N, CA, C and O atoms as a MOPAC input file, in Angstrom:
PM7 MOZYME 1SCF
protein

 N     94.93300 1    90.75900 1    92.67300 1
 C     94.98300 1    91.57100 1    93.86000 1
 C     95.55800 1    92.95900 1    93.56900 1
 O     95.14100 1    93.94300 1    94.18000 1
 N     96.50400 1    93.04000 1    92.64700 1
 C     97.11600 1    94.34300 1    92.35700 1
 C     96.09500 1    95.33800 1    91.82000 1
 O     96.26700 1    96.54600 1    91.97900 1
 N     95.04700 1    94.84800 1    91.19300 1
 C     94.04000 1    95.76700 1    90.64700 1
 C     93.35100 1    96.54900 1    91.76400 1
 O     92.93900 1    97.69000 1    91.55800 1
 N     93.22300 1    95.93800 1    92.94700 1
 C     92.60800 1    96.64700 1    94.07200 1
 C     93.50400 1    97.80200 1    94.52700 1
 O     93.01500 1    98.88000 1    94.86400 1
 N     94.79800 1    97.57100 1    94.53500 1
 C     95.72600 1    98.65200 1    94.87100 1
 C     95.68800 1    99.74200 1    93.80700 1
 O     95.77700 1   100.92800 1    94.12400 1
 N     95.55600 1    99.34300 1    92.56100 1
 C     95.43600 1   100.31700 1    91.47200 1
 C     94.16100 1   101.14600 1    91.65300 1
 O     94.17100 1   102.36100 1    91.45400 1
 N     93.06800 1   100.48300 1    92.02900 1
 C     91.81500 1   101.20000 1    92.28400 1
 C     91.99100 1   102.22200 1    93.40700 1
 O     91.53400 1   103.35900 1    93.29300 1
 N     92.65600 1   101.81400 1    94.49400 1
 C     92.89200 1   102.74600 1    95.59300 1
 C     93.71500 1   103.94400 1    95.13200 1
 O     93.43700 1   105.08400 1    95.50400 1
 N     94.72100 1   103.67300 1    94.32600 1
 C     95.56000 1   104.74900 1    93.78600 1
 C     94.70500 1   105.75200 1    93.00000 1
 O     94.84200 1   106.96300 1    93.17300 1
 N     93.84000 1   105.24400 1    92.15200 1
 C     92.98300 1   106.12200 1    91.34300 1
 C     91.98800 1   106.87800 1    92.21500 1
 O     91.73300 1   108.06000 1    91.98300 1
 N     91.42700 1   106.20800 1    93.21200 1
 C     90.48800 1   106.87500 1    94.11600 1
 C     91.16300 1   108.00200 1    94.89200 1
 O     90.55700 1   109.04600 1    95.13700 1
 N     92.40700 1   107.78800 1    95.27400 1
 C     93.13100 1   108.80400 1    96.03400 1
 C     93.25900 1   110.10400 1    95.24400 1
 O     93.36900 1   111.18000 1    95.83300 1
 N     93.24700 1   110.01200 1    93.92800 1
 C     93.33600 1   111.19700 1    93.08800 1
 C     92.01900 1   111.91600 1    92.88300 1
 O     91.98100 1   112.96600 1    92.24200 1
 N     90.94100 1   111.37100 1    93.41500 1
 C     89.62200 1   111.99000 1    93.22700 1
 C     89.18000 1   112.72800 1    94.48600 1
 O     89.67400 1   112.45800 1    95.58100 1
 N     88.24800 1   113.65900 1    94.32000 1
 C     87.70100 1   114.37100 1    95.47600 1
 C     86.98800 1   113.40900 1    96.41800 1
 O     87.09400 1   113.53700 1    97.63700 1
 N     86.26000 1   112.44400 1    95.85500 1
 C     85.54300 1   111.47200 1    96.68900 1
 C     86.52400 1   110.63700 1    97.50900 1
 O     86.28400 1   110.36900 1    98.68600 1
 N     87.61600 1   110.23200 1    96.89200 1
 C     88.62000 1   109.44600 1    97.60600 1
 C     89.27300 1   110.23200 1    98.72500 1
 O     89.49000 1   109.70900 1    99.81800 1
 N     89.58400 1   111.48100 1    98.45200 1
 C     90.19700 1   112.33700 1    99.47600 1
 C     89.23900 1   112.54900 1   100.64300 1
 O     89.65100 1   112.51900 1   101.80300 1
 N     87.96900 1   112.76300 1   100.33800 1
 C     86.97600 1   112.94800 1   101.39800 1
 C     86.80700 1   111.66900 1   102.21600 1
 O     86.64500 1   111.72500 1   103.43500 1
 N     86.84500 1   110.52400 1   101.54900 1
 C     86.68000 1   109.24200 1   102.24600 1
 C     87.78600 1   109.02600 1   103.27300 1
 O     87.54000 1   108.46200 1   104.34000 1
 N     88.99700 1   109.46800 1   102.96200 1
 C     90.10800 1   109.30000 1   103.90000 1
 C     89.90800 1   110.08100 1   105.18900 1
 O     90.47000 1   109.72500 1   106.22400 1
 N     89.12800 1   111.12200 1   105.13400 1
 C     88.87600 1   111.95400 1   106.31000 1
 C     87.60900 1   111.54900 1   107.05700 1
 O     87.32500 1   112.09700 1   108.12300 1
 N     86.85200 1   110.61300 1   106.52500 1
 C     85.54800 1   110.24300 1   107.08300 1
 C     85.68900 1   109.04200 1   108.01300 1
 O     85.66300 1   107.89200 1   107.57300 1
 N     85.83600 1   109.32800 1   109.30000 1
 C     86.03400 1   108.25900 1   110.28800 1
 C     84.83600 1   107.31600 1   110.34800 1
 O     85.01400 1   106.11000 1   110.51900 1
 N     83.63500 1   107.83600 1   110.21200 1
 C     82.44800 1   106.97800 1   110.25300 1
 C     82.44100 1   105.99200 1   109.09600 1
 O     82.04600 1   104.83900 1   109.26900 1
 N     82.86900 1   106.42600 1   107.92900 1
 C     82.96500 1   105.52700 1   106.78300 1
 C     83.96400 1   104.41200 1   107.07300 1
 O     83.71600 1   103.25100 1   106.74900 1
 N     85.08600 1   104.76400 1   107.67900 1
 C     86.07800 1   103.75400 1   108.05000 1
 C     85.51100 1   102.73800 1   109.02000 1
 O     85.74100 1   101.53700 1   108.87400 1
 N     84.76800 1   103.21300 1   110.01100 1
 C     84.13000 1   102.30200 1   110.96200 1
 C     83.14800 1   101.37600 1   110.25300 1
 O     83.08500 1   100.18200 1   110.54900 1
 N     82.38300 1   101.93100 1   109.31500 1
 C     81.43200 1   101.11400 1   108.54900 1
 C     82.15100 1   100.04300 1   107.73200 1
 O     81.66600 1    98.91700 1   107.62400 1
 N     83.29700 1   100.38600 1   107.16000 1
 C     84.06400 1    99.40800 1   106.37100 1
 C     84.53600 1    98.25500 1   107.24400 1
 O     84.45300 1    97.09400 1   106.84200 1
 N     85.03000 1    98.56900 1   108.43600 1
 C     85.47100 1    97.51600 1   109.35300 1
 C     84.28400 1    96.64600 1   109.74700 1
 O     84.38400 1    95.41900 1   109.73600 1
 N     83.18100 1    97.26000 1   110.08800 1
 C     81.98800 1    96.50700 1   110.48100 1
 C     81.52800 1    95.60000 1   109.33200 1
 O     81.21700 1    94.43000 1   109.55200 1
 N     81.48800 1    96.13000 1   108.13100 1
 C     81.06700 1    95.35100 1   106.96300 1
 C     81.99800 1    94.15900 1   106.75200 1
 O     81.53700 1    93.04100 1   106.52700 1
 N     83.29300 1    94.39600 1   106.82300 1
 C     84.25600 1    93.30400 1   106.62700 1
 C     84.08400 1    92.22700 1   107.68500 1
 O     84.14000 1    91.03800 1   107.37400 1
 N     83.87500 1    92.62900 1   108.92700 1
 C     83.68900 1    91.64000 1   109.99600 1
 C     82.39500 1    90.85900 1   109.81200 1
 O     82.33500 1    89.67000 1   110.12700 1
 N     81.37000 1    91.51500 1   109.31000 1
 C     80.08600 1    90.84600 1   109.14300 1
 C     80.11700 1    89.83200 1   107.99700 1
 O     79.57000 1    88.73700 1   108.12700 1
 N     80.74100 1    90.18400 1   106.89700 1
 C     80.66300 1    89.34600 1   105.70500 1
 C     81.90900 1    88.51000 1   105.42500 1
 O     81.82000 1    87.49900 1   104.72800 1
 N     83.04500 1    88.90100 1   105.94000 1
 C     84.29300 1    88.21000 1   105.59600 1
 C     85.07800 1    87.78300 1   106.82600 1
 O     86.29700 1    87.63100 1   106.74600 1
 N     84.42500 1    87.58800 1   107.94700 1
 C     85.11000 1    87.32200 1   109.20700 1
 C     85.59600 1    85.87800 1   109.29100 1
 O     84.90300 1    84.99700 1   109.79900 1
 N     86.80700 1    85.66100 1   108.78100 1
 C     87.45000 1    84.35000 1   108.86300 1
 C     88.68700 1    84.49400 1   109.73600 1
 O     89.35800 1    85.52600 1   109.69700 1
 N     88.99600 1    83.46700 1   110.52600 1
 C     90.16200 1    83.58300 1   111.41600 1
 C     91.45200 1    83.95600 1   110.68700 1
 O     92.26000 1    84.71400 1   111.22500 1
 N     91.66000 1    83.44000 1   109.47900 1
 C     92.90700 1    83.74500 1   108.77300 1
 C     92.96800 1    85.18900 1   108.27000 1
 O     94.04000 1    85.65500 1   107.88500 1
 N     91.84400 1    85.90200 1   108.26600 1
 C     91.85100 1    87.31500 1   107.87900 1
 C     92.21500 1    88.22200 1   109.05500 1
 O     92.57600 1    89.38100 1   108.85100 1
 N     92.12400 1    87.70900 1   110.27900 1
 C     92.51000 1    88.44300 1   111.48500 1
 C     91.84200 1    89.81500 1   111.56000 1
 O     92.49600 1    90.81700 1   111.84900 1
 N     90.54500 1    89.85300 1   111.29900 1
 C     89.82600 1    91.13100 1   111.32800 1
 C     89.66600 1    91.67900 1   112.74000 1
 O     89.32000 1    92.84700 1   112.91700 1
 N     89.91600 1    90.84400 1   113.74600 1
 C     89.87500 1    91.32700 1   115.12200 1
 C     90.92700 1    92.41600 1   115.32100 1
 O     90.74700 1    93.32300 1   116.13300 1
 N     92.02000 1    92.31700 1   114.57500 1
 C     93.08300 1    93.31400 1   114.72000 1
 C     92.82900 1    94.56900 1   113.88400 1
 O     93.67000 1    95.46800 1   113.86300 1
 N     91.69600 1    94.64600 1   113.20100 1
 C     91.35900 1    95.84100 1   112.41200 1
 C     90.89300 1    96.93400 1   113.36700 1
 O     89.70000 1    97.20300 1   113.50400 1
 N     91.85300 1    97.54100 1   114.01000 1
 C     91.59300 1    98.57300 1   115.00700 1
 C     92.00200 1    99.92100 1   114.41900 1
 O     93.10100 1   100.07800 1   113.88700 1
 N     91.10800 1   100.87200 1   114.52600 1
 C     91.40000 1   102.21100 1   114.02000 1
 C     92.70900 1   102.71700 1   114.60500 1
 O     92.92800 1   102.66200 1   115.81500 1
 N     93.56500 1   103.20600 1   113.73500 1
 C     94.86400 1   103.69900 1   114.14300 1
 C     95.99200 1   102.72200 1   113.87000 1
 O     97.16600 1   103.08300 1   113.94600 1
 N     95.63200 1   101.47000 1   113.54600 1
 C     96.67200 1   100.46600 1   113.27100 1
 C     96.39300 1    99.70600 1   111.97400 1
 O     96.83400 1    98.56900 1   111.80700 1
 N     95.66300 1   100.33800 1   111.06100 1
 C     95.34300 1    99.67300 1   109.79900 1
 C     96.60100 1    99.49100 1   108.95500 1
 O     97.42700 1   100.39800 1   108.84500 1
 N     96.73200 1    98.32000 1   108.37000 1
 C     97.85600 1    98.01400 1   107.48000 1
 C     97.29900 1    97.91100 1   106.06400 1
 O     96.62000 1    96.94100 1   105.72800 1
 N     97.58200 1    98.89700 1   105.25200 1
 C     97.08300 1    98.94100 1   103.87600 1
 C     98.20100 1    98.63700 1   102.88900 1
 O     98.02200 1    97.85300 1   101.95700 1
 N     99.34100 1    99.25700 1   103.09500 1
 C    100.46000 1    99.12100 1   102.15900 1
 C    101.06700 1    97.72300 1   102.24900 1
 O    101.27800 1    97.20100 1   103.34400 1
 N    101.34600 1    97.12600 1   101.10100 1
 C    101.97400 1    95.80000 1   101.11200 1
 C    103.40900 1    95.89400 1   101.62100 1
 O    104.06800 1    96.92400 1   101.48000 1
 N    103.87100 1    94.81400 1   102.20700 1
 C    105.23000 1    94.75400 1   102.74800 1
 C    105.90800 1    93.46300 1   102.29400 1
 O    105.24700 1    92.49100 1   101.93000 1
 N    107.21500 1    93.47500 1   102.32400 1
 C    108.01300 1    92.27100 1   102.09800 1
 C    107.74900 1    91.58600 1   100.77500 1
 O    107.68800 1    92.23000 1    99.72800 1
 N    107.59500 1    90.27600 1   100.83100 1
 C    107.42900 1    89.47400 1    99.61400 1
 C    106.12600 1    89.77800 1    98.88800 1
 O    105.98400 1    89.48100 1    97.70200 1
 N    105.17300 1    90.37500 1    99.60800 1
 C    103.90700 1    90.71700 1    98.95500 1
 C    104.12400 1    91.75700 1    97.85500 1
 O    103.42000 1    91.74200 1    96.84600 1
 N    105.07900 1    92.64600 1    98.03800 1
 C    105.35800 1    93.67400 1    97.03000 1
 C    105.78700 1    93.01900 1    95.72000 1
 O    105.29700 1    93.38700 1    94.65200 1
 N    106.69300 1    92.05600 1    95.79800 1
 C    107.15400 1    91.37200 1    94.58200 1
 C    106.02300 1    90.60800 1    93.90900 1
 O    105.90000 1    90.62600 1    92.68400 1
 N    105.19700 1    89.93800 1    94.70800 1
 C    104.06700 1    89.19100 1    94.14600 1
 C    103.07600 1    90.13600 1    93.47300 1
 O    102.56400 1    89.83600 1    92.39500 1
 N    102.80700 1    91.27200 1    94.10200 1
 C    101.89500 1    92.25700 1    93.51000 1
 C    102.47600 1    92.86000 1    92.23600 1
 O    101.74500 1    93.11300 1    91.27800 1
 N    103.78000 1    93.08900 1    92.22100 1
 C    104.42100 1    93.63900 1    91.02600 1
 C    104.26300 1    92.66400 1    89.85100 1
 O    103.94400 1    93.07900 1    88.73700 1
 N    104.48700 1    91.38100 1    90.10300 1
 C    104.31700 1    90.37700 1    89.03900 1
 C    102.86100 1    90.32800 1    88.57700 1
 O    102.58200 1    90.24500 1    87.38100 1
 N    101.94000 1    90.38200 1    89.53800 1
 C    100.52000 1    90.35900 1    89.19800 1
 C    100.15100 1    91.59400 1    88.37900 1
 O     99.41400 1    91.49300 1    87.39800 1
 N    100.65900 1    92.75000 1    88.77700 1
 C    100.35600 1    93.98900 1    88.06100 1
 C    100.90300 1    93.94300 1    86.63800 1
 O    100.22500 1    94.34700 1    85.69400 1
 N    102.12200 1    93.45400 1    86.48900 1
 C    102.70600 1    93.33500 1    85.14500 1
 C    101.87100 1    92.41700 1    84.26100 1
 O    101.74800 1    92.65200 1    83.05900 1
 N    101.29900 1    91.37200 1    84.85300 1
 C    100.50600 1    90.40500 1    84.09300 1
 C     99.10000 1    90.90800 1    83.77400 1
 O     98.48000 1    90.43800 1    82.82000 1
 N     98.59300 1    91.85300 1    84.55800 1
 C     97.19600 1    92.26900 1    84.38800 1
 C     97.02400 1    93.72100 1    83.94900 1
 O     95.89400 1    94.15200 1    83.71800 1
 N     98.08900 1    94.47400 1    83.82800 1
 C     97.94200 1    95.90800 1    83.52900 1
 C     97.31000 1    96.17100 1    82.17100 1
 O     96.80900 1    97.27100 1    81.93700 1
 N     97.31700 1    95.20200 1    81.27700 1
 C     96.66000 1    95.37700 1    79.97400 1
 C     95.14600 1    95.51700 1    80.12800 1
 O     94.47600 1    96.00500 1    79.21800 1
 N     94.60200 1    95.09500 1    81.26900 1
 C     93.15800 1    95.20100 1    81.50300 1
 C     92.74600 1    96.60000 1    81.95800 1
 O     91.55400 1    96.88800 1    82.06600 1
 N     93.70600 1    97.45800 1    82.22000 1
 C     93.41300 1    98.81400 1    82.68100 1
 C     93.12300 1    99.69300 1    81.47500 1
 O     93.89600 1    99.72800 1    80.51800 1
 N     92.00400 1   100.40000 1    81.52900 1
 C     91.65000 1   101.31500 1    80.45100 1
 C     92.52000 1   102.56100 1    80.54400 1
 O     92.74400 1   103.08800 1    81.63300 1
 N     93.00000 1   103.02200 1    79.42000 1
 C     93.84000 1   104.21400 1    79.40300 1
 C     95.24600 1   103.89300 1    79.87000 1
 O     95.67700 1   102.74000 1    79.87400 1
 N     95.94700 1   104.94100 1    80.26200 1
 C     97.32900 1   104.77800 1    80.71700 1
 C     97.34600 1   104.14100 1    82.10200 1
 O     96.69500 1   104.62500 1    83.02800 1
 N     98.08900 1   103.06400 1    82.23100 1
 C     98.20500 1   102.38600 1    83.52400 1
 C     99.20300 1   103.14300 1    84.39800 1
 O    100.29300 1   103.48600 1    83.94000 1
 N     98.83600 1   103.40200 1    85.64900 1
 C     99.77900 1   104.08800 1    86.53000 1
 C    101.01100 1   103.21900 1    86.79100 1
 O    100.94200 1   101.99200 1    86.72600 1
 N    102.11700 1   103.86200 1    87.08000 1
 C    103.33700 1   103.13200 1    87.42200 1
 C    103.12600 1   102.38900 1    88.73900 1
 O    102.48500 1   102.90100 1    89.65700 1
 N    103.66700 1   101.18500 1    88.81800 1
 C    103.47900 1   100.37500 1    90.02000 1
 C    104.04200 1   101.08100 1    91.26000 1
 O    103.43500 1   101.02200 1    92.33000 1
 N    105.17400 1   101.73400 1    91.12800 1
 C    105.75300 1   102.43800 1    92.27800 1
 C    104.85800 1   103.58200 1    92.75000 1
 O    104.82900 1   103.88800 1    93.94200 1
 N    104.13200 1   104.21500 1    91.84000 1
 C    103.17500 1   105.25700 1    92.23000 1
 C    102.01600 1   104.64500 1    93.01100 1
 O    101.50700 1   105.25100 1    93.95500 1
 N    101.60300 1   103.44600 1    92.61600 1
 C    100.53500 1   102.74300 1    93.32900 1
 C    100.98900 1   102.41700 1    94.74800 1
 O    100.23300 1   102.60300 1    95.70200 1
 N    102.22500 1   101.93000 1    94.89200 1
 C    102.76100 1   101.63300 1    96.22700 1
 C    102.83300 1   102.89300 1    97.08200 1
 O    102.50900 1   102.85800 1    98.26900 1
 N    103.25400 1   103.99700 1    96.48800 1
 C    103.33500 1   105.25700 1    97.22900 1
 C    101.94900 1   105.70000 1    97.69500 1
 O    101.80200 1   106.21900 1    98.80100 1
 N    100.94200 1   105.49800 1    96.86000 1
 C     99.57300 1   105.84600 1    97.25000 1
 C     99.09900 1   104.97700 1    98.40200 1
 O     98.44100 1   105.46800 1    99.31900 1
 N     99.42500 1   103.69300 1    98.36800 1
 C     99.03500 1   102.79400 1    99.46400 1
 C     99.66800 1   103.25800 1   100.77500 1
 O     99.02000 1   103.22700 1   101.82200 1
 N    100.91900 1   103.68300 1   100.72300 1
 C    101.58000 1   104.22100 1   101.92100 1
 C    100.87400 1   105.47900 1   102.42100 1
 O    100.64600 1   105.63000 1   103.62100 1
 N    100.52800 1   106.38200 1   101.50000 1
 C     99.84000 1   107.62500 1   101.88600 1
 C     98.47400 1   107.31800 1   102.49300 1
 O     98.07700 1   107.93300 1   103.48300 1
 N     97.76000 1   106.37000 1   101.89800 1
 C     96.43800 1   106.00700 1   102.41800 1
 C     96.57100 1   105.45400 1   103.83100 1
 O     95.82800 1   105.85100 1   104.72800 1
 N     97.51400 1   104.53800 1   104.03000 1
 C     97.71400 1   103.94900 1   105.35600 1
 C     98.04100 1   105.02800 1   106.39000 1
 O     97.46600 1   105.04600 1   107.47800 1
 N     98.95100 1   105.91000 1   106.05200 1
 C     99.33600 1   106.98300 1   106.97000 1
 C     98.14400 1   107.87700 1   107.28300 1
 O     97.92100 1   108.24700 1   108.43600 1
 N     97.38800 1   108.21800 1   106.26200 1
 C     96.26600 1   109.14900 1   106.43600 1
 C     95.13100 1   108.55000 1   107.26400 1
 O     94.61100 1   109.20700 1   108.16500 1
 N     94.74000 1   107.29700 1   106.96600 1
 C     93.60800 1   106.73900 1   107.72100 1
 C     93.99200 1   106.48500 1   109.17000 1
 O     93.15000 1   106.60500 1   110.06100 1
 N     95.23900 1   106.14000 1   109.41900 1
 C     95.65900 1   105.94600 1   110.80200 1
 C     95.76200 1   107.27300 1   111.53900 1
 O     95.48500 1   107.33400 1   112.73700 1
 N     96.15600 1   108.33700 1   110.84600 1
 C     96.18700 1   109.66700 1   111.46000 1
 C     94.77300 1   110.15300 1   111.75100 1
 O     94.52000 1   110.75700 1   112.79400 1
 N     93.85400 1   109.88900 1   110.83100 1
 C     92.45300 1   110.27000 1   111.04200 1
 C     91.89700 1   109.55200 1   112.26200 1
 O     91.18700 1   110.15100 1   113.06900 1
 N     92.21500 1   108.27700 1   112.39700 1
 C     91.74300 1   107.49700 1   113.54000 1
 C     92.34700 1   108.01500 1   114.84100 1
 O     91.66900 1   108.04700 1   115.86700 1
 N     93.59600 1   108.41400 1   114.80800 1
 C     94.25800 1   108.90200 1   116.01400 1
 C     93.62800 1   110.20100 1   116.50900 1
 O     93.61000 1   110.46900 1   117.71000 1
 N     93.11000 1   111.00500 1   115.58000 1
 C     92.46600 1   112.26400 1   115.97800 1
 C     91.12000 1   112.01900 1   116.64000 1
 O     90.63900 1   112.85700 1   117.40400 1
 N     90.51600 1   110.88300 1   116.35400 1
 C     89.18400 1   110.60400 1   116.89000 1
 C     89.09500 1   109.12200 1   117.23800 1
 O     88.37900 1   108.38200 1   116.56300 1
 N     89.80700 1   108.66500 1   118.28200 1
 C     89.83600 1   107.23500 1   118.58700 1
 C     88.49100 1   106.71500 1   119.06900 1
 O     87.72200 1   107.40200 1   119.74000 1
 N     88.25300 1   105.48300 1   118.69700 1
 C     87.08500 1   104.76900 1   119.20600 1
 C     87.25200 1   103.33100 1   118.75300 1
 O     87.97000 1   103.05400 1   117.79200 1
 N     86.59900 1   102.43100 1   119.43500 1
 C     86.73900 1   101.02200 1   119.05700 1
 C     85.48100 1   100.55600 1   118.34200 1
 O     84.38900 1   101.08200 1   118.55300 1
 N     85.66200 1    99.57600 1   117.51000 1
 C     84.56300 1    98.98100 1   116.76100 1
 C     84.14100 1    97.72900 1   117.50700 1
 O     84.97600 1    96.87200 1   117.79800 1
 N     82.88600 1    97.61100 1   117.81600 1
 C     82.39400 1    96.41800 1   118.49800 1
 C     82.34900 1    95.22500 1   117.56700 1
 O     82.54800 1    95.36600 1   116.36100 1
 N     82.09000 1    94.05600 1   118.11800 1
 C     82.02500 1    92.86100 1   117.27400 1
 C     80.86700 1    92.95200 1   116.29500 1
 O     79.83200 1    93.55200 1   116.58500 1
 N     81.05700 1    92.35100 1   115.14500 1
 C     80.00700 1    92.35400 1   114.12300 1
 C     78.86100 1    91.46100 1   114.55900 1
 O     79.06500 1    90.41000 1   115.16700 1
 N     77.68300 1    91.88600 1   114.24500 1
 C     76.53600 1    91.02500 1   114.48000 1
 C     76.38200 1    90.11500 1   113.28000 1
 O     76.86200 1    90.42900 1   112.19100 1
 N     75.72600 1    89.00700 1   113.47200 1
 C     75.58400 1    88.08200 1   112.34900 1
 C     74.62300 1    88.66200 1   111.32100 1
 O     73.70700 1    89.41600 1   111.65000 1
 N     74.85200 1    88.29700 1   110.10000 1
 C     74.01500 1    88.75900 1   109.00100 1
 C     72.72700 1    87.94700 1   108.99700 1
 O     72.78200 1    86.73600 1   109.21100 1
 N     71.55500 1    88.57100 1   108.76000 1
 C     70.28100 1    87.84900 1   108.79200 1
 C     70.21600 1    86.69300 1   107.79500 1
 O     69.51100 1    85.71300 1   108.03700 1
 N     70.93300 1    86.79300 1   106.68800 1
 C     70.89800 1    85.72200 1   105.69000 1
 C     71.72800 1    84.51800 1   106.11900 1
 O     71.62000 1    83.44900 1   105.51900 1
 N     72.54800 1    84.67800 1   107.14200 1
 C     73.40400 1    83.58500 1   107.60100 1
 C     72.81300 1    82.85100 1   108.78700 1
 O     73.42600 1    81.90800 1   109.28600 1
 N     71.67400 1    83.24200 1   109.23900 1
 C     71.05600 1    82.61000 1   110.41500 1
 C     70.44700 1    81.27800 1   110.06600 1
 O     69.88600 1    80.61000 1   110.93300 1

């Protein structure tokens, strides 16, 4: 799981990543996609409301991610970013996407079923 946070950290440093944070339509598409393909009650995707996204890990999840990152960082090509820098990026991403949503509020309707699941 820590590799996904590492990916977000790296994306945040790119022009494409910075642009994605400002693209409200892309965010809406991500929520819709997640609801369509990964909509399980334990994922609580109903609460994925623009302006209240929780990206940064909290509590015991931070320690678990740190252990996972320490165990898997050898798989990263080149210099591996510091884990604390990854956490800081997750905080910045969460703050930014929620601020973007607040500037242009709208709700995401329920996902329609996927044609392959019918």
